[in-house]
Short mmCIF file of C-alpha atoms in Angstrom, two decimals:
data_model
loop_
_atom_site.label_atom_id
_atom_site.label_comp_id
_atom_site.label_asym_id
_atom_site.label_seq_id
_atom_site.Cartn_x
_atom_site.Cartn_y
_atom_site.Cartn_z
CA UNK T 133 -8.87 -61.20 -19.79
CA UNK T 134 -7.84 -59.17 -16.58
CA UNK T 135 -6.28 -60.51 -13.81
CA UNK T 136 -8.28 -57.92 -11.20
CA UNK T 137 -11.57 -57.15 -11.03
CA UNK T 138 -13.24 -54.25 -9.45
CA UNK T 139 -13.92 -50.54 -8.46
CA UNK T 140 -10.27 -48.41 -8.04
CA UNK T 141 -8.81 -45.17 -7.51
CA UNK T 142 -6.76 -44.44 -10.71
CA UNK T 143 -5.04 -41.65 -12.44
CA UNK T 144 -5.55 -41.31 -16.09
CA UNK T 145 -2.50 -40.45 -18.50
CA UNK T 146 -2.55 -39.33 -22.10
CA UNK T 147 -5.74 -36.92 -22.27
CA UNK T 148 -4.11 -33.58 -20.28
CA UNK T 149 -0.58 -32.31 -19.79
CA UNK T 150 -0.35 -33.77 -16.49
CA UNK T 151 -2.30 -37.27 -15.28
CA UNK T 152 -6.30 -36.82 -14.05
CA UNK T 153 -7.71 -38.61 -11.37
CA UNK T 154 -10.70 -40.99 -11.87
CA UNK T 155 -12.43 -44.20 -10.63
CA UNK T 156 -12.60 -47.26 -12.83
CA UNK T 157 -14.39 -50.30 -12.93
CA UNK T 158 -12.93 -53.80 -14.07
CA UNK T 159 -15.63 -56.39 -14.25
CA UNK T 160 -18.68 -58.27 -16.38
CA UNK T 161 -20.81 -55.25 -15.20
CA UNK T 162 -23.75 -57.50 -13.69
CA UNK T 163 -26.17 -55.53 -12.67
CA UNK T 164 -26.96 -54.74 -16.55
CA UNK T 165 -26.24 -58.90 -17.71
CA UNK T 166 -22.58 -57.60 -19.02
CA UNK T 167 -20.88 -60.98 -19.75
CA UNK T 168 -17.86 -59.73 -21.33
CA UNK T 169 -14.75 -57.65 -19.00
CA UNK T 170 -14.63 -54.14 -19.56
CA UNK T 171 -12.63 -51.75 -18.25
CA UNK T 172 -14.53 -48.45 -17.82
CA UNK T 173 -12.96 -44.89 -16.34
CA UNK T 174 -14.96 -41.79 -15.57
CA UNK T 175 -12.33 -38.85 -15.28
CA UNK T 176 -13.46 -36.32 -12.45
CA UNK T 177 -13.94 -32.80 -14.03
CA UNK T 178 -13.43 -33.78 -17.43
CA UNK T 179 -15.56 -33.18 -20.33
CA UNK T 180 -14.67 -34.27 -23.60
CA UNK T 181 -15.25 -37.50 -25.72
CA UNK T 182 -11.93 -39.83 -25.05
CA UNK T 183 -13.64 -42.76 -27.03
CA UNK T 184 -10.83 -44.39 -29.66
CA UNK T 185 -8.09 -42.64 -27.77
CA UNK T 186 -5.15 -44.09 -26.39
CA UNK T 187 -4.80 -43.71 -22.74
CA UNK T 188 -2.79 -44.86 -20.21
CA UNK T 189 -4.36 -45.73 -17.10
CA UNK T 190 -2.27 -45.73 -13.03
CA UNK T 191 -4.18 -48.13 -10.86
CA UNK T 192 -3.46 -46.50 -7.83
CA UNK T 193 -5.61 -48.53 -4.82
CA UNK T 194 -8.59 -50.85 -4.88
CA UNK T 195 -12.15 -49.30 -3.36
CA UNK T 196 -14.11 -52.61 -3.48
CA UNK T 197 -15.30 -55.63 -5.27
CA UNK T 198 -17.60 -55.51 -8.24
CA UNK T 199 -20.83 -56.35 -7.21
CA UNK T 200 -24.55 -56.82 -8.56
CA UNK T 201 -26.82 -54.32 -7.52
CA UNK T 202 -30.93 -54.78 -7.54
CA UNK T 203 -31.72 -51.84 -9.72
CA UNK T 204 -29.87 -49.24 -11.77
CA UNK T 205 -31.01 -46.49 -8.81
CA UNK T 206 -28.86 -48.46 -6.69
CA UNK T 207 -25.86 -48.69 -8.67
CA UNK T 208 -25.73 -45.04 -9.55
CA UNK T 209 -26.12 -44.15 -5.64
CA UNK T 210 -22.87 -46.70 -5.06
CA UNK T 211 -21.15 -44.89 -8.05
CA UNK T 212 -21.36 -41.36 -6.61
CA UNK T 213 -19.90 -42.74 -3.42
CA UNK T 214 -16.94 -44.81 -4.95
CA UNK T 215 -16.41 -41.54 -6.82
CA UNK T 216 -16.15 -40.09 -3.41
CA UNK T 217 -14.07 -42.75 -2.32
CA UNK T 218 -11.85 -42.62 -4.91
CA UNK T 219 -11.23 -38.53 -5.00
CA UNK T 220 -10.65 -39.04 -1.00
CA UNK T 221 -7.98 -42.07 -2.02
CA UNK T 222 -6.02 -39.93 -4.85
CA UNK T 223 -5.53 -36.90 -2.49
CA UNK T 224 -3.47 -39.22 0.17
CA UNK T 225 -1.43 -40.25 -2.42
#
């Protein structure tokens, strides 16, 4: 069980030489009826399968709460701009 819950700015260590910069989400996911807490990453300009590898993962700021969206549409247009959000975040700091 996690003690936060949300979208955040985070860097990524253990897949490169040098830490990536991603967003995460912390949460029940539920706009798909998730129940159980996940943590889920997508690493900006990354491709590569990372599942069953150990990672290390810097939360560096929070972007917002997790919330449920009406429609799958809707989520993926509040993804790309948390993605945003977070690549504008990481480059302050």
């Amino acid at each position: 069980v996690s003690p936060v819950s949300g979208i955040f700015a985070v860097r990524v260590h253990g897949v490169a030489e040098h830490a990536l910069d991603a967003v995460a989400s912390v949460g029940t996911r539920p706009t798909v009826a998730g129940v159980e807490p996940l943590l889920e990453v997508h690493v900006f300009d990354f491709a590569g399968d990372l599942y069953g590898r150990q990672i290390a993962v810097d939360f560096v700021t929070r972007l917002r709460d997790e919330v449920r969206f009406d429609d799958l549409e809707a989520l993926r247009r509040q993804m790309e701009l948390d993605a945003a959000e977070a690549r504008r975040a990481l480059a302050t700091s």
